[in-house]
Amino acid sequence: MRCSYIRLLVNDYVASFRFYRDVMKLPVLWGSEITRYAEFDVYSPTRLALNEREVMAEALGTIEKDAALPGQDRVSVIFEVDDVDHSAAELVAAGAPQVSPPKDWSAWGIRAAHFRDPDGYLLEINRPLVPET
């Protein structure tokens, strides 16, 4: 078994589509602002997909259930970058809401920064820490 997609079920599809295309600058592999479903290239075998939450709820027959996310994050999408500080500065300049600035998470072996997309999903950009020799 391999992970082929990370699919985010979003409330504001257009804002999320624009965020991943224009702010995160991910190439669109399929879909547009009006398709209610899109796939993005995240430069790995795994793809990031957006699906309008209502479309999936209709498909699964759960449209009457509460669609709100709980208070704690339930998913985080991780992007590895060459330079966390530079990438974080670019995201901030492009309007991405920053949750935590770049810092070393030595227990995790990474330098990372965290952001939110328009639907509140947690995004992490990171780079492995280089061990001191």
PDB file of C-alpha atoms in Angstrom:
ATOM      1  CA  MET A   1       0.000   0.000   0.000  1.00  0.00           C
ATOM      2  CA  ARG A   2       1.276   3.481  -0.820  1.00  0.00           C
ATOM      3  CA  CYS A   3      -0.142   6.915  -0.268  1.00  0.00           C
ATOM      4  CA  SER A   4      -1.153   8.277  -3.663  1.00  0.00           C
ATOM      5  CA  TYR A   5      -3.126  11.376  -2.597  1.00  0.00           C
ATOM      6  CA  ILE A   6      -3.725  13.639   0.307  1.00  0.00           C
ATOM      7  CA  ARG A   7      -7.259  14.911  -0.240  1.00  0.00           C
ATOM      8  CA  LEU A   8      -8.445  17.938   1.672  1.00  0.00           C
ATOM      9  CA  LEU A   9     -12.207  18.321   1.970  1.00  0.00           C
ATOM     10  CA  VAL A  10     -12.633  22.082   1.970  1.00  0.00           C
ATOM     11  CA  ASN A  11     -15.507  24.453   2.626  1.00  0.00           C
ATOM     12  CA  ASP A  12     -14.242  27.278   0.396  1.00  0.00           C
ATOM     13  CA  TYR A  13     -13.036  25.450  -2.691  1.00  0.00           C
ATOM     14  CA  VAL A  14     -12.195  28.547  -4.769  1.00  0.00           C
ATOM     15  CA  ALA A  15     -10.120  30.168  -2.010  1.00  0.00           C
ATOM     16  CA  SER A  16      -8.320  26.886  -1.355  1.00  0.00           C
ATOM     17  CA  PHE A  17      -7.664  26.301  -5.067  1.00  0.00           C
ATOM     18  CA  ARG A  18      -6.204  29.796  -5.417  1.00  0.00           C
ATOM     19  CA  PHE A  19      -4.119  29.350  -2.254  1.00  0.00           C
ATOM     20  CA  TYR A  20      -2.438  26.162  -3.440  1.00  0.00           C
ATOM     21  CA  ARG A  21      -2.004  27.464  -6.994  1.00  0.00           C
ATOM     22  CA  ASP A  22      -1.028  31.100  -6.310  1.00  0.00           C
ATOM     23  CA  VAL A  23       0.470  31.190  -2.806  1.00  0.00           C
ATOM     24  CA  MET A  24       2.003  27.723  -2.552  1.00  0.00           C
ATOM     25  CA  LYS A  25       2.738  27.869  -6.320  1.00  0.00           C
ATOM     26  CA  LEU A  26       1.884  24.208  -6.928  1.00  0.00           C
ATOM     27  CA  PRO A  27       1.288  23.202 -10.550  1.00  0.00           C
ATOM     28  CA  VAL A  28      -2.310  22.207 -11.262  1.00  0.00           C
ATOM     29  CA  LEU A  29      -2.451  18.688 -12.710  1.00  0.00           C
ATOM     30  CA  TRP A  30      -6.224  18.529 -13.047  1.00  0.00           C
ATOM     31  CA  GLY A  31      -9.136  20.853 -12.354  1.00  0.00           C
ATOM     32  CA  SER A  32      -9.780  24.561 -12.128  1.00  0.00           C
ATOM     33  CA  GLU A  33     -11.480  27.141  -9.935  1.00  0.00           C
ATOM     34  CA  ILE A  34     -14.900  25.871 -11.051  1.00  0.00           C
ATOM     35  CA  THR A  35     -14.517  22.066 -11.056  1.00  0.00           C
ATOM     36  CA  ARG A  36     -15.028  21.517  -7.285  1.00  0.00           C
ATOM     37  CA  TYR A  37     -12.123  19.009  -7.438  1.00  0.00           C
ATOM     38  CA  ALA A  38      -8.478  19.571  -8.343  1.00  0.00           C
ATOM     39  CA  GLU A  39      -5.120  17.832  -8.142  1.00  0.00           C
ATOM     40  CA  PHE A  40      -1.751  19.495  -7.590  1.00  0.00           C
ATOM     41  CA  ASP A  41       1.795  18.345  -8.217  1.00  0.00           C
ATOM     42  CA  VAL A  42       3.731  18.272  -4.937  1.00  0.00           C
ATOM     43  CA  TYR A  43       6.919  17.032  -6.636  1.00  0.00           C
ATOM     44  CA  SER A  44       6.597  13.494  -5.333  1.00  0.00           C
ATOM     45  CA  PRO A  45       4.635  10.385  -6.290  1.00  0.00           C
ATOM     46  CA  THR A  46       1.896  11.563  -3.901  1.00  0.00           C
ATOM     47  CA  ARG A  47      -0.532  14.218  -5.137  1.00  0.00           C
ATOM     48  CA  LEU A  48      -2.456  16.828  -3.197  1.00  0.00           C
ATOM     49  CA  ALA A  49      -6.149  16.941  -4.071  1.00  0.00           C
ATOM     50  CA  LEU A  50      -8.865  19.393  -3.069  1.00  0.00           C
ATOM     51  CA  ASN A  51     -12.473  18.332  -2.980  1.00  0.00           C
ATOM     52  CA  GLU A  52     -15.345  20.608  -2.092  1.00  0.00           C
ATOM     53  CA  ARG A  53     -16.555  19.200   1.232  1.00  0.00           C
ATOM     54  CA  GLU A  54     -20.205  19.231   0.176  1.00  0.00           C
ATOM     55  CA  VAL A  55     -19.495  17.142  -2.936  1.00  0.00           C
ATOM     56  CA  MET A  56     -17.878  14.386  -0.860  1.00  0.00           C
ATOM     57  CA  ALA A  57     -20.611  14.572   1.789  1.00  0.00           C
ATOM     58  CA  GLU A  58     -23.244  14.183  -0.925  1.00  0.00           C
ATOM     59  CA  ALA A  59     -21.350  11.242  -2.428  1.00  0.00           C
ATOM     60  CA  LEU A  60     -21.045   9.496   0.947  1.00  0.00           C
ATOM     61  CA  GLY A  61     -24.549  10.329   2.132  1.00  0.00           C
ATOM     62  CA  THR A  62     -23.292  12.340   5.114  1.00  0.00           C
ATOM     63  CA  ILE A  63     -24.536  15.774   4.019  1.00  0.00           C
ATOM     64  CA  GLU A  64     -26.721  16.145   7.140  1.00  0.00           C
ATOM     65  CA  LYS A  65     -23.817  15.611   9.565  1.00  0.00           C
ATOM     66  CA  ASP A  66     -21.775  18.433  11.140  1.00  0.00           C
ATOM     67  CA  ALA A  67     -18.943  19.312   8.748  1.00  0.00           C
ATOM     68  CA  ALA A  68     -16.946  21.447  11.191  1.00  0.00           C
ATOM     69  CA  LEU A  69     -13.486  20.302  12.108  1.00  0.00           C
ATOM     70  CA  PRO A  70     -12.876  19.691  15.813  1.00  0.00           C
ATOM     71  CA  GLY A  71     -10.737  22.070  17.844  1.00  0.00           C
ATOM     72  CA  GLN A  72      -7.596  20.007  17.291  1.00  0.00           C
ATOM     73  CA  ASP A  73      -5.996  19.541  13.888  1.00  0.00           C
ATOM     74  CA  ARG A  74      -6.873  16.296  12.168  1.00  0.00           C
ATOM     75  CA  VAL A  75      -4.494  16.565   9.236  1.00  0.00           C
ATOM     76  CA  SER A  76      -1.272  18.314   8.395  1.00  0.00           C
ATOM     77  CA  VAL A  77       0.183  18.491   4.936  1.00  0.00           C
ATOM     78  CA  ILE A  78       3.984  18.449   4.916  1.00  0.00           C
ATOM     79  CA  PHE A  79       6.154  20.016   2.231  1.00  0.00           C
ATOM     80  CA  GLU A  80       9.938  19.603   2.233  1.00  0.00           C
ATOM     81  CA  VAL A  81      11.773  22.712   1.030  1.00  0.00           C
ATOM     82  CA  ASP A  82      15.415  23.613   0.390  1.00  0.00           C
ATOM     83  CA  ASP A  83      15.411  26.666   2.705  1.00  0.00           C
ATOM     84  CA  VAL A  84      12.734  26.929   5.402  1.00  0.00           C
ATOM     85  CA  ASP A  85      13.444  30.565   6.249  1.00  0.00           C
ATOM     86  CA  HIS A  86      13.350  31.728   2.637  1.00  0.00           C
ATOM     87  CA  SER A  87      10.237  29.699   1.808  1.00  0.00           C
ATOM     88  CA  ALA A  88       8.469  30.909   4.957  1.00  0.00           C
ATOM     89  CA  ALA A  89       9.241  34.533   4.074  1.00  0.00           C
ATOM     90  CA  GLU A  90       7.831  34.000   0.571  1.00  0.00           C
ATOM     91  CA  LEU A  91       4.643  32.442   1.972  1.00  0.00           C
ATOM     92  CA  VAL A  92       4.167  35.287   4.465  1.00  0.00           C
ATOM     93  CA  ALA A  93       4.715  37.848   1.681  1.00  0.00           C
ATOM     94  CA  ALA A  94       2.137  36.022  -0.463  1.00  0.00           C
ATOM     95  CA  GLY A  95      -0.434  36.197   2.340  1.00  0.00           C
ATOM     96  CA  ALA A  96      -0.257  32.765   3.985  1.00  0.00           C
ATOM     97  CA  PRO A  97      -1.310  32.956   7.661  1.00  0.00           C
ATOM     98  CA  GLN A  98       1.690  31.868   9.741  1.00  0.00           C
ATOM     99  CA  VAL A  99       1.095  29.692  12.808  1.00  0.00           C
ATOM    100  CA  SER A 100       4.728  29.357  13.884  1.00  0.00           C
ATOM    101  CA  PRO A 101       7.871  30.933  12.440  1.00  0.00           C
ATOM    102  CA  PRO A 102      10.839  28.856  11.300  1.00  0.00           C
ATOM    103  CA  LYS A 103      12.609  27.088  14.137  1.00  0.00           C
ATOM    104  CA  ASP A 104      14.624  23.966  14.772  1.00  0.00           C
ATOM    105  CA  TRP A 105      12.641  21.022  16.071  1.00  0.00           C
ATOM    106  CA  SER A 106      15.699  19.030  17.107  1.00  0.00           C
ATOM    107  CA  ALA A 107      13.643  16.213  18.643  1.00  0.00           C
ATOM    108  CA  TRP A 108      12.055  15.715  15.200  1.00  0.00           C
ATOM    109  CA  GLY A 109      15.295  16.308  13.298  1.00  0.00           C
ATOM    110  CA  ILE A 110      13.857  19.151  11.220  1.00  0.00           C
ATOM    111  CA  ARG A 111      13.708  22.914  10.848  1.00  0.00           C
ATOM    112  CA  ALA A 112      10.074  23.836  10.220  1.00  0.00           C
ATOM    113  CA  ALA A 113       7.475  26.579   9.999  1.00  0.00           C
ATOM    114  CA  HIS A 114       3.701  26.214  10.087  1.00  0.00           C
ATOM    115  CA  PHE A 115       0.884  27.927   8.218  1.00  0.00           C
ATOM    116  CA  ARG A 116      -2.874  27.639   7.670  1.00  0.00           C
ATOM    117  CA  ASP A 117      -4.659  27.384   4.363  1.00  0.00           C
ATOM    118  CA  PRO A 118      -7.995  29.195   3.826  1.00  0.00           C
ATOM    119  CA  ASP A 119      -9.938  26.256   5.238  1.00  0.00           C
ATOM    120  CA  GLY A 120      -7.828  26.097   8.414  1.00  0.00           C
ATOM    121  CA  TYR A 121      -5.732  23.059   7.511  1.00  0.00           C
ATOM    122  CA  LEU A 122      -2.287  22.998   9.070  1.00  0.00           C
ATOM    123  CA  LEU A 123       0.623  23.149   6.620  1.00  0.00           C
ATOM    124  CA  GLU A 124       4.232  22.509   7.508  1.00  0.00           C
ATOM    125  CA  ILE A 125       7.301  23.359   5.472  1.00  0.00           C
ATOM    126  CA  ASN A 126      10.437  21.633   6.668  1.00  0.00           C
ATOM    127  CA  ARG A 127      13.980  20.604   5.949  1.00  0.00           C
ATOM    128  CA  PRO A 128      16.014  17.930   7.745  1.00  0.00           C
ATOM    129  CA  LEU A 129      18.516  19.329  10.233  1.00  0.00           C
ATOM    130  CA  VAL A 130      22.106  18.687   9.268  1.00  0.00           C
ATOM    131  CA  PRO A 131      23.887  16.992  12.163  1.00  0.00           C
ATOM    132  CA  GLU A 132      26.864  18.908  13.504  1.00  0.00           C
ATOM    133  CA  THR A 133      30.152  17.073  12.949  1.00  0.00           C
TER     134      THR A 133
END
